[in-house]
């Protein structure tokens, strides 16, 4: 028992436990002698300096309280080791990081941007830029498909109203072509610990759905990623984390015609890491954290 405390930060509206995800990590940290706590990120009574490390895990209510959350990230980052660190979190809570990826030559889903209220006109301009007549709107800040609208060629007016609402609420909107491959092949999530891919999970939507998430009936299964997919994921992480590999990252890829595997999302804040489908990767995260904290990592732990 090394006795050091590690916090897996959660929120009040969640029981703080993703079966298999936090569980596998906690098992590994426990074997390495750490004591685990699951404080709510917004609990004012928590002394964050008492933890050797704080991992942002199930803080799933921050999208609606972004300013408060980012202030908390700075607060904790100034007092102990926060994973991932504040500069990575700040850059990753806003999907405008997709521009940085595209600029770095990493394949991404083609995206046009609406940054001020322009109604139907703005949506039409975005579609013209993308060379399509239907698409998807998403807020620059969001998770779990929140605020997403799928719209057809005859629904541009409604899309314009929705885009303006998202601009007012979040400051910006992504417009993307509706990718048929999401329906047929789903999305591949690659998990990287210290920059190395440990495992991947394919998420496929229920019939009639675009959203692959389990909450919307999506099915998940483990998959060994191909070399091309690993390469795109590793390049995405390198482009986003120029200060060195993050403790953990998840890169979601979809197939784009004429491009191949392309990043639809890079999750560096509070990704579900799918340890239920690869429990040994929870051990890899525990060992990686322990190494960063200067702990001994016995072989076989
Ligand atoms: N351009 C798109 N074409 C088809 N489906 C999409 C597209 N963008 C998003 N989706 C679906 O919506 C889900 C949520 O979108 P995503 O960009 O991952 O945002 P978040 O997970 O942060 O809400 C995706 O997992 C996918 O199932
Ligand atoms: Mg997503």
PDB file of N, CA and C in Angstrom, residues 55-145:
ATOM      1  N   UNK A  55      -8.100  12.186 -12.046  1.00  0.00           N
ATOM      2  CA  UNK A  55      -8.439  11.821 -13.414  1.00  0.00           C
ATOM      3  C   UNK A  55      -9.867  12.267 -13.701  1.00  0.00           C
ATOM      4  N   UNK A  56     -10.041  12.998 -14.782  1.00  0.00           N
ATOM      5  CA  UNK A  56     -11.384  13.440 -15.168  1.00  0.00           C
ATOM      6  C   UNK A  56     -12.076  12.251 -15.822  1.00  0.00           C
ATOM      7  N   UNK A  57     -13.095  11.724 -15.168  1.00  0.00           N
ATOM      8  CA  UNK A  57     -13.765  10.547 -15.715  1.00  0.00           C
ATOM      9  C   UNK A  57     -15.227  10.814 -16.081  1.00  0.00           C
ATOM     10  N   UNK A  58     -16.150  10.669 -15.131  1.00  0.00           N
ATOM     11  CA  UNK A  58     -17.565  10.770 -15.515  1.00  0.00           C
ATOM     12  C   UNK A  58     -18.147  12.138 -15.146  1.00  0.00           C
ATOM     13  N   UNK A  59     -17.461  13.181 -15.566  1.00  0.00           N
ATOM     14  CA  UNK A  59     -17.919  14.562 -15.292  1.00  0.00           C
ATOM     15  C   UNK A  59     -18.900  14.979 -16.393  1.00  0.00           C
ATOM     16  N   UNK A  60     -19.951  14.200 -16.560  1.00  0.00           N
ATOM     17  CA  UNK A  60     -20.751  14.297 -17.770  1.00  0.00           C
ATOM     18  C   UNK A  60     -21.805  15.389 -17.794  1.00  0.00           C
ATOM     19  N   UNK A  61     -21.700  16.334 -16.860  1.00  0.00           N
ATOM     20  CA  UNK A  61     -22.668  17.440 -16.906  1.00  0.00           C
ATOM     21  C   UNK A  61     -21.980  18.773 -17.206  1.00  0.00           C
ATOM     22  N   UNK A  62     -20.728  18.736 -17.652  1.00  0.00           N
ATOM     23  CA  UNK A  62     -20.002  20.011 -17.758  1.00  0.00           C
ATOM     24  C   UNK A  62     -20.338  20.806 -19.016  1.00  0.00           C
ATOM     25  N   UNK A  63     -20.897  20.151 -20.031  1.00  0.00           N
ATOM     26  CA  UNK A  63     -21.127  20.868 -21.298  1.00  0.00           C
ATOM     27  C   UNK A  63     -22.015  22.091 -21.105  1.00  0.00           C
ATOM     28  N   UNK A  64     -22.949  21.995 -20.168  1.00  0.00           N
ATOM     29  CA  UNK A  64     -23.866  23.116 -19.937  1.00  0.00           C
ATOM     30  C   UNK A  64     -23.268  24.127 -18.961  1.00  0.00           C
ATOM     31  N   UNK A  65     -22.109  23.816 -18.384  1.00  0.00           N
ATOM     32  CA  UNK A  65     -21.490  24.691 -17.375  1.00  0.00           C
ATOM     33  C   UNK A  65     -20.009  24.834 -17.690  1.00  0.00           C
ATOM     34  N   UNK A  66     -19.724  25.143 -18.933  1.00  0.00           N
ATOM     35  CA  UNK A  66     -18.350  25.057 -19.406  1.00  0.00           C
ATOM     36  C   UNK A  66     -17.394  25.997 -18.671  1.00  0.00           C
ATOM     37  N   UNK A  67     -17.834  27.252 -18.436  1.00  0.00           N
ATOM     38  CA  UNK A  67     -16.952  28.213 -17.763  1.00  0.00           C
ATOM     39  C   UNK A  67     -16.562  27.727 -16.375  1.00  0.00           C
ATOM     40  N   UNK A  68     -17.558  27.232 -15.664  1.00  0.00           N
ATOM     41  CA  UNK A  68     -17.345  26.719 -14.302  1.00  0.00           C
ATOM     42  C   UNK A  68     -16.393  25.514 -14.338  1.00  0.00           C
ATOM     43  N   UNK A  69     -16.612  24.649 -15.316  1.00  0.00           N
ATOM     44  CA  UNK A  69     -15.782  23.444 -15.427  1.00  0.00           C
ATOM     45  C   UNK A  69     -14.325  23.811 -15.736  1.00  0.00           C
ATOM     46  N   UNK A  70     -14.144  24.755 -16.655  1.00  0.00           N
ATOM     47  CA  UNK A  70     -12.768  25.133 -17.012  1.00  0.00           C
ATOM     48  C   UNK A  70     -12.071  25.829 -15.841  1.00  0.00           C
ATOM     49  N   UNK A  71     -12.842  26.573 -15.040  1.00  0.00           N
ATOM     50  CA  UNK A  71     -12.252  27.195 -13.839  1.00  0.00           C
ATOM     51  C   UNK A  71     -11.818  26.103 -12.866  1.00  0.00           C
ATOM     52  N   UNK A  72     -12.636  25.065 -12.738  1.00  0.00           N
ATOM     53  CA  UNK A  72     -12.287  23.929 -11.862  1.00  0.00           C
ATOM     54  C   UNK A  72     -11.005  23.229 -12.375  1.00  0.00           C
ATOM     55  N   UNK A  73     -10.927  23.063 -13.679  1.00  0.00           N
ATOM     56  CA  UNK A  73      -9.747  22.420 -14.279  1.00  0.00           C
ATOM     57  C   UNK A  73      -8.479  23.209 -13.912  1.00  0.00           C
ATOM     58  N   UNK A  74      -8.554  24.530 -14.016  1.00  0.00           N
ATOM     59  CA  UNK A  74      -7.389  25.371 -13.650  1.00  0.00           C
ATOM     60  C   UNK A  74      -7.074  25.213 -12.165  1.00  0.00           C
ATOM     61  N   UNK A  75      -8.125  25.240 -11.346  1.00  0.00           N
ATOM     62  CA  UNK A  75      -7.977  25.139  -9.890  1.00  0.00           C
ATOM     63  C   UNK A  75      -7.254  23.831  -9.528  1.00  0.00           C
ATOM     64  N   UNK A  76      -7.724  22.742 -10.075  1.00  0.00           N
ATOM     65  CA  UNK A  76      -7.136  21.439  -9.736  1.00  0.00           C
ATOM     66  C   UNK A  76      -5.728  21.321 -10.335  1.00  0.00           C
ATOM     67  N   UNK A  77      -5.605  21.783 -11.577  1.00  0.00           N
ATOM     68  CA  UNK A  77      -4.298  21.694 -12.246  1.00  0.00           C
ATOM     69  C   UNK A  77      -3.208  22.469 -11.522  1.00  0.00           C
ATOM     70  N   UNK A  78      -3.615  23.504 -10.750  1.00  0.00           N
ATOM     71  CA  UNK A  78      -2.631  24.302 -10.007  1.00  0.00           C
ATOM     72  C   UNK A  78      -2.262  23.634  -8.684  1.00  0.00           C
ATOM     73  N   UNK A  79      -3.034  22.606  -8.276  1.00  0.00           N
ATOM     74  CA  UNK A  79      -2.822  22.009  -6.946  1.00  0.00           C
ATOM     75  C   UNK A  79      -2.310  20.589  -6.958  1.00  0.00           C
ATOM     76  N   UNK A  80      -2.553  19.881  -8.061  1.00  0.00           N
ATOM     77  CA  UNK A  80      -2.083  18.498  -8.141  1.00  0.00           C
ATOM     78  C   UNK A  80      -1.964  18.100  -9.605  1.00  0.00           C
ATOM     79  N   UNK A  81      -1.637  16.817  -9.854  1.00  0.00           N
ATOM     80  CA  UNK A  81      -1.525  16.346 -11.234  1.00  0.00           C
ATOM     81  C   UNK A  81      -2.924  16.047 -11.764  1.00  0.00           C
ATOM     82  N   UNK A  82      -3.321  16.782 -12.775  1.00  0.00           N
ATOM     83  CA  UNK A  82      -4.632  16.563 -13.385  1.00  0.00           C
ATOM     84  C   UNK A  82      -4.437  15.866 -14.725  1.00  0.00           C
ATOM     85  N   UNK A  83      -5.235  14.831 -14.966  1.00  0.00           N
ATOM     86  CA  UNK A  83      -5.176  14.103 -16.244  1.00  0.00           C
ATOM     87  C   UNK A  83      -6.536  14.128 -16.894  1.00  0.00           C
ATOM     88  N   UNK A  84      -6.509  14.585 -18.159  1.00  0.00           N
ATOM     89  CA  UNK A  84      -5.363  15.186 -18.852  1.00  0.00           C
ATOM     90  C   UNK A  84      -5.159  16.617 -18.343  1.00  0.00           C
ATOM     91  N   UNK A  85      -3.972  17.203 -18.552  1.00  0.00           N
ATOM     92  CA  UNK A  85      -3.689  18.518 -17.971  1.00  0.00           C
ATOM     93  C   UNK A  85      -4.529  19.646 -18.579  1.00  0.00           C
ATOM     94  N   UNK A  86      -4.596  20.778 -17.858  1.00  0.00           N
ATOM     95  CA  UNK A  86      -5.497  21.872 -18.258  1.00  0.00           C
ATOM     96  C   UNK A  86      -5.343  22.303 -19.714  1.00  0.00           C
ATOM     97  N   UNK A  87      -4.122  22.383 -20.220  1.00  0.00           N
ATOM     98  CA  UNK A  87      -3.994  22.903 -21.603  1.00  0.00           C
ATOM     99  C   UNK A  87      -4.632  21.946 -22.610  1.00  0.00           C
ATOM    100  N   UNK A  88      -4.567  20.651 -22.340  1.00  0.00           N
ATOM    101  CA  UNK A  88      -5.194  19.679 -23.252  1.00  0.00           C
ATOM    102  C   UNK A  88      -6.712  19.764 -23.121  1.00  0.00           C
ATOM    103  N   UNK A  89      -7.205  19.867 -21.884  1.00  0.00           N
ATOM    104  CA  UNK A  89      -8.660  19.951 -21.669  1.00  0.00           C
ATOM    105  C   UNK A  89      -9.219  21.205 -22.337  1.00  0.00           C
ATOM    106  N   UNK A  90      -8.567  22.351 -22.084  1.00  0.00           N
ATOM    107  CA  UNK A  90      -9.046  23.622 -22.672  1.00  0.00           C
ATOM    108  C   UNK A  90      -9.192  23.509 -24.178  1.00  0.00           C
ATOM    109  N   UNK A  91      -8.212  22.891 -24.820  1.00  0.00           N
ATOM    110  CA  UNK A  91      -8.217  22.831 -26.286  1.00  0.00           C
ATOM    111  C   UNK A  91      -9.209  21.800 -26.812  1.00  0.00           C
ATOM    112  N   UNK A  92      -9.607  20.839 -25.957  1.00  0.00           N
ATOM    113  CA  UNK A  92     -10.416  19.722 -26.447  1.00  0.00           C
ATOM    114  C   UNK A  92     -11.915  19.861 -26.169  1.00  0.00           C
ATOM    115  N   UNK A  93     -12.316  20.814 -25.313  1.00  0.00           N
ATOM    116  CA  UNK A  93     -13.752  20.936 -25.016  1.00  0.00           C
ATOM    117  C   UNK A  93     -14.510  21.602 -26.159  1.00  0.00           C
ATOM    118  N   UNK A  94     -13.796  22.167 -27.108  1.00  0.00           N
ATOM    119  CA  UNK A  94     -14.412  22.877 -28.226  1.00  0.00           C
ATOM    120  C   UNK A  94     -13.966  22.179 -29.515  1.00  0.00           C
ATOM    121  N   UNK A  95     -14.967  21.747 -30.315  1.00  0.00           N
ATOM    122  CA  UNK A  95     -14.630  20.927 -31.491  1.00  0.00           C
ATOM    123  C   UNK A  95     -13.887  21.701 -32.581  1.00  0.00           C
ATOM    124  N   UNK A  96     -13.601  22.975 -32.322  1.00  0.00           N
ATOM    125  CA  UNK A  96     -12.778  23.690 -33.304  1.00  0.00           C
ATOM    126  C   UNK A  96     -11.371  23.092 -33.392  1.00  0.00           C
ATOM    127  N   UNK A  97     -11.041  22.164 -32.480  1.00  0.00           N
ATOM    128  CA  UNK A  97      -9.758  21.444 -32.624  1.00  0.00           C
ATOM    129  C   UNK A  97      -9.724  20.660 -33.944  1.00  0.00           C
ATOM    130  N   UNK A  98     -10.902  20.406 -34.522  1.00  0.00           N
ATOM    131  CA  UNK A  98     -10.934  19.685 -35.806  1.00  0.00           C
ATOM    132  C   UNK A  98     -10.204  20.472 -36.897  1.00  0.00           C
ATOM    133  N   UNK A  99     -10.207  21.800 -36.768  1.00  0.00           N
ATOM    134  CA  UNK A  99      -9.488  22.630 -37.755  1.00  0.00           C
ATOM    135  C   UNK A  99      -7.995  22.414 -37.645  1.00  0.00           C
ATOM    136  N   UNK A 100      -7.539  22.316 -36.391  1.00  0.00           N
ATOM    137  CA  UNK A 100      -6.109  22.095 -36.169  1.00  0.00           C
ATOM    138  C   UNK A 100      -5.694  20.754 -36.790  1.00  0.00           C
ATOM    139  N   UNK A 101      -6.538  19.745 -36.601  1.00  0.00           N
ATOM    140  CA  UNK A 101      -6.226  18.425 -37.168  1.00  0.00           C
ATOM    141  C   UNK A 101      -6.158  18.493 -38.686  1.00  0.00           C
ATOM    142  N   UNK A 102      -7.190  19.123 -39.278  1.00  0.00           N
ATOM    143  CA  UNK A 102      -7.219  19.220 -40.742  1.00  0.00           C
ATOM    144  C   UNK A 102      -5.998  19.991 -41.227  1.00  0.00           C
ATOM    145  N   UNK A 103      -5.644  21.067 -40.511  1.00  0.00           N
ATOM    146  CA  UNK A 103      -4.490  21.882 -40.891  1.00  0.00           C
ATOM    147  C   UNK A 103      -3.186  21.101 -40.788  1.00  0.00           C
ATOM    148  N   UNK A 104      -3.159  20.118 -39.871  1.00  0.00           N
ATOM    149  CA  UNK A 104      -1.948  19.304 -39.698  1.00  0.00           C
ATOM    150  C   UNK A 104      -1.916  18.138 -40.692  1.00  0.00           C
ATOM    151  N   UNK A 105      -2.927  18.066 -41.562  1.00  0.00           N
ATOM    152  CA  UNK A 105      -2.933  17.017 -42.579  1.00  0.00           C
ATOM    153  C   UNK A 105      -3.496  15.691 -42.088  1.00  0.00           C
ATOM    154  N   UNK A 106      -4.129  15.695 -40.907  1.00  0.00           N
ATOM    155  CA  UNK A 106      -4.754  14.463 -40.401  1.00  0.00           C
ATOM    156  C   UNK A 106      -6.135  14.331 -41.060  1.00  0.00           C
ATOM    157  N   UNK A 107      -6.462  13.159 -41.635  1.00  0.00           N
ATOM    158  CA  UNK A 107      -7.778  13.021 -42.270  1.00  0.00           C
ATOM    159  C   UNK A 107      -8.910  13.253 -41.266  1.00  0.00           C
ATOM    160  N   UNK A 108      -9.833  14.129 -41.607  1.00  0.00           N
ATOM    161  CA  UNK A 108     -10.969  14.431 -40.736  1.00  0.00           C
ATOM    162  C   UNK A 108     -12.245  14.420 -41.571  1.00  0.00           C
ATOM    163  N   UNK A 109     -13.387  14.310 -40.910  1.00  0.00           N
ATOM    164  CA  UNK A 109     -14.665  14.422 -41.611  1.00  0.00           C
ATOM    165  C   UNK A 109     -14.757  15.843 -42.168  1.00  0.00           C
ATOM    166  N   UNK A 110     -15.088  16.003 -43.470  1.00  0.00           N
ATOM    167  CA  UNK A 110     -15.200  17.356 -44.028  1.00  0.00           C
ATOM    168  C   UNK A 110     -16.168  18.187 -43.189  1.00  0.00           C
ATOM    169  N   UNK A 111     -15.730  19.373 -42.800  1.00  0.00           N
ATOM    170  CA  UNK A 111     -16.524  20.198 -41.876  1.00  0.00           C
ATOM    171  C   UNK A 111     -16.510  21.650 -42.320  1.00  0.00           C
ATOM    172  N   UNK A 112     -17.705  22.259 -42.332  1.00  0.00           N
ATOM    173  CA  UNK A 112     -17.802  23.708 -42.530  1.00  0.00           C
ATOM    174  C   UNK A 112     -18.307  24.287 -41.212  1.00  0.00           C
ATOM    175  N   UNK A 113     -18.092  25.583 -41.022  1.00  0.00           N
ATOM    176  CA  UNK A 113     -18.340  26.182 -39.711  1.00  0.00           C
ATOM    177  C   UNK A 113     -19.308  27.350 -39.813  1.00  0.00           C
ATOM    178  N   UNK A 114     -20.212  27.447 -38.853  1.00  0.00           N
ATOM    179  CA  UNK A 114     -21.071  28.628 -38.729  1.00  0.00           C
ATOM    180  C   UNK A 114     -20.749  29.250 -37.373  1.00  0.00           C
ATOM    181  N   UNK A 115     -20.299  30.504 -37.394  1.00  0.00           N
ATOM    182  CA  UNK A 115     -19.827  31.118 -36.136  1.00  0.00           C
ATOM    183  C   UNK A 115     -20.683  32.305 -35.707  1.00  0.00           C
ATOM    184  N   UNK A 116     -21.669  32.664 -36.554  1.00  0.00           N
ATOM    185  CA  UNK A 116     -22.600  33.721 -36.126  1.00  0.00           C
ATOM    186  C   UNK A 116     -23.965  33.391 -36.718  1.00  0.00           C
ATOM    187  N   UNK A 117     -25.013  34.012 -36.151  1.00  0.00           N
ATOM    188  CA  UNK A 117     -26.368  33.677 -36.588  1.00  0.00           C
ATOM    189  C   UNK A 117     -26.571  34.118 -38.036  1.00  0.00           C
ATOM    190  N   UNK A 118     -26.828  33.159 -38.907  1.00  0.00           N
ATOM    191  CA  UNK A 118     -27.036  33.491 -40.319  1.00  0.00           C
ATOM    192  C   UNK A 118     -28.196  32.725 -40.906  1.00  0.00           C
ATOM    193  N   UNK A 119     -28.929  32.001 -40.052  1.00  0.00           N
ATOM    194  CA  UNK A 119     -30.130  31.298 -40.488  1.00  0.00           C
ATOM    195  C   UNK A 119     -29.902  30.383 -41.681  1.00  0.00           C
ATOM    196  N   UNK A 120     -30.942  30.313 -42.506  1.00  0.00           N
ATOM    197  CA  UNK A 120     -30.942  29.409 -43.654  1.00  0.00           C
ATOM    198  C   UNK A 120     -29.765  29.694 -44.603  1.00  0.00           C
ATOM    199  N   UNK A 121     -29.457  30.996 -44.782  1.00  0.00           N
ATOM    200  CA  UNK A 121     -28.381  31.388 -45.700  1.00  0.00           C
ATOM    201  C   UNK A 121     -27.042  30.758 -45.284  1.00  0.00           C
ATOM    202  N   UNK A 122     -26.782  30.823 -43.980  1.00  0.00           N
ATOM    203  CA  UNK A 122     -25.508  30.292 -43.484  1.00  0.00           C
ATOM    204  C   UNK A 122     -25.423  28.786 -43.710  1.00  0.00           C
ATOM    205  N   UNK A 123     -26.555  28.098 -43.529  1.00  0.00           N
ATOM    206  CA  UNK A 123     -26.547  26.640 -43.740  1.00  0.00           C
ATOM    207  C   UNK A 123     -26.326  26.340 -45.218  1.00  0.00           C
ATOM    208  N   UNK A 124     -27.002  27.106 -46.093  1.00  0.00           N
ATOM    209  CA  UNK A 124     -26.817  26.884 -47.543  1.00  0.00           C
ATOM    210  C   UNK A 124     -25.355  27.112 -47.947  1.00  0.00           C
ATOM    211  N   UNK A 125     -24.754  28.161 -47.401  1.00  0.00           N
ATOM    212  CA  UNK A 125     -23.335  28.439 -47.731  1.00  0.00           C
ATOM    213  C   UNK A 125     -22.446  27.285 -47.278  1.00  0.00           C
ATOM    214  N   UNK A 126     -22.730  26.775 -46.080  1.00  0.00           N
ATOM    215  CA  UNK A 126     -21.915  25.671 -45.554  1.00  0.00           C
ATOM    216  C   UNK A 126     -22.063  24.437 -46.442  1.00  0.00           C
ATOM    217  N   UNK A 127     -23.309  24.155 -46.868  1.00  0.00           N
ATOM    218  CA  UNK A 127     -23.538  22.979 -47.717  1.00  0.00           C
ATOM    219  C   UNK A 127     -22.835  23.142 -49.060  1.00  0.00           C
ATOM    220  N   UNK A 128     -22.830  24.376 -49.560  1.00  0.00           N
ATOM    221  CA  UNK A 128     -22.150  24.633 -50.834  1.00  0.00           C
ATOM    222  C   UNK A 128     -20.644  24.375 -50.690  1.00  0.00           C
ATOM    223  N   UNK A 129     -20.075  24.856 -49.587  1.00  0.00           N
ATOM    224  CA  UNK A 129     -18.659  24.611 -49.321  1.00  0.00           C
ATOM    225  C   UNK A 129     -18.368  23.114 -49.298  1.00  0.00           C
ATOM    226  N   UNK A 130     -19.307  22.347 -48.732  1.00  0.00           N
ATOM    227  CA  UNK A 130     -19.093  20.898 -48.593  1.00  0.00           C
ATOM    228  C   UNK A 130     -19.483  20.135 -49.856  1.00  0.00           C
ATOM    229  N   UNK A 131     -20.216  20.798 -50.758  1.00  0.00           N
ATOM    230  CA  UNK A 131     -20.646  20.130 -51.994  1.00  0.00           C
ATOM    231  C   UNK A 131     -21.727  19.090 -51.738  1.00  0.00           C
ATOM    232  N   UNK A 132     -22.654  19.399 -50.827  1.00  0.00           N
ATOM    233  CA  UNK A 132     -23.738  18.453 -50.524  1.00  0.00           C
ATOM    234  C   UNK A 132     -25.027  19.232 -50.321  1.00  0.00           C
ATOM    235  N   UNK A 133     -26.176  18.515 -50.318  1.00  0.00           N
ATOM    236  CA  UNK A 133     -27.430  19.250 -50.137  1.00  0.00           C
ATOM    237  C   UNK A 133     -28.171  18.826 -48.868  1.00  0.00           C
ATOM    238  N   UNK A 134     -27.540  17.996 -48.052  1.00  0.00           N
ATOM    239  CA  UNK A 134     -28.138  17.612 -46.767  1.00  0.00           C
ATOM    240  C   UNK A 134     -26.996  17.410 -45.798  1.00  0.00           C
ATOM    241  N   UNK A 135     -27.289  17.310 -44.532  1.00  0.00           N
ATOM    242  CA  UNK A 135     -26.158  17.160 -43.628  1.00  0.00           C
ATOM    243  C   UNK A 135     -26.516  17.027 -42.169  1.00  0.00           C
ATOM    244  N   UNK A 136     -25.520  17.371 -41.361  1.00  0.00           N
ATOM    245  CA  UNK A 136     -25.601  17.244 -39.912  1.00  0.00           C
ATOM    246  C   UNK A 136     -25.133  18.562 -39.311  1.00  0.00           C
ATOM    247  N   UNK A 137     -25.866  19.030 -38.293  1.00  0.00           N
ATOM    248  CA  UNK A 137     -25.408  20.189 -37.509  1.00  0.00           C
ATOM    249  C   UNK A 137     -25.038  19.700 -36.118  1.00  0.00           C
ATOM    250  N   UNK A 138     -23.938  20.212 -35.592  1.00  0.00           N
ATOM    251  CA  UNK A 138     -23.552  19.863 -34.219  1.00  0.00           C
ATOM    252  C   UNK A 138     -22.984  21.102 -33.541  1.00  0.00           C
ATOM    253  N   UNK A 139     -23.234  21.265 -32.237  1.00  0.00           N
ATOM    254  CA  UNK A 139     -22.624  22.406 -31.529  1.00  0.00           C
ATOM    255  C   UNK A 139     -21.123  22.191 -31.344  1.00  0.00           C
ATOM    256  N   UNK A 140     -20.367  23.277 -31.225  1.00  0.00           N
ATOM    257  CA  UNK A 140     -18.920  23.141 -31.021  1.00  0.00           C
ATOM    258  C   UNK A 140     -18.600  22.531 -29.658  1.00  0.00           C
ATOM    259  N   UNK A 141     -19.545  22.671 -28.718  1.00  0.00           N
ATOM    260  CA  UNK A 141     -19.372  22.028 -27.409  1.00  0.00           C
ATOM    261  C   UNK A 141     -20.500  21.027 -27.239  1.00  0.00           C
ATOM    262  N   UNK A 142     -20.158  19.763 -27.089  1.00  0.00           N
ATOM    263  CA  UNK A 142     -21.216  18.775 -26.931  1.00  0.00           C
ATOM    264  C   UNK A 142     -20.652  17.390 -26.766  1.00  0.00           C
ATOM    265  N   UNK A 143     -21.513  16.474 -26.332  1.00  0.00           N
ATOM    266  CA  UNK A 143     -21.134  15.069 -26.202  1.00  0.00           C
ATOM    267  C   UNK A 143     -22.402  14.240 -26.273  1.00  0.00           C
ATOM    268  N   UNK A 144     -22.224  12.967 -26.587  1.00  0.00           N
ATOM    269  CA  UNK A 144     -23.382  12.074 -26.620  1.00  0.00           C
ATOM    270  C   UNK A 144     -24.434  12.519 -27.617  1.00  0.00           C
ATOM    271  N   UNK A 145     -23.978  13.126 -28.717  1.00  0.00           N
ATOM    272  CA  UNK A 145     -24.869  13.576 -29.808  1.00  0.00           C
ATOM    273  C   UNK A 145     -25.835  14.676 -29.360  1.00  0.00           C
TER     274      UNK A 145
END
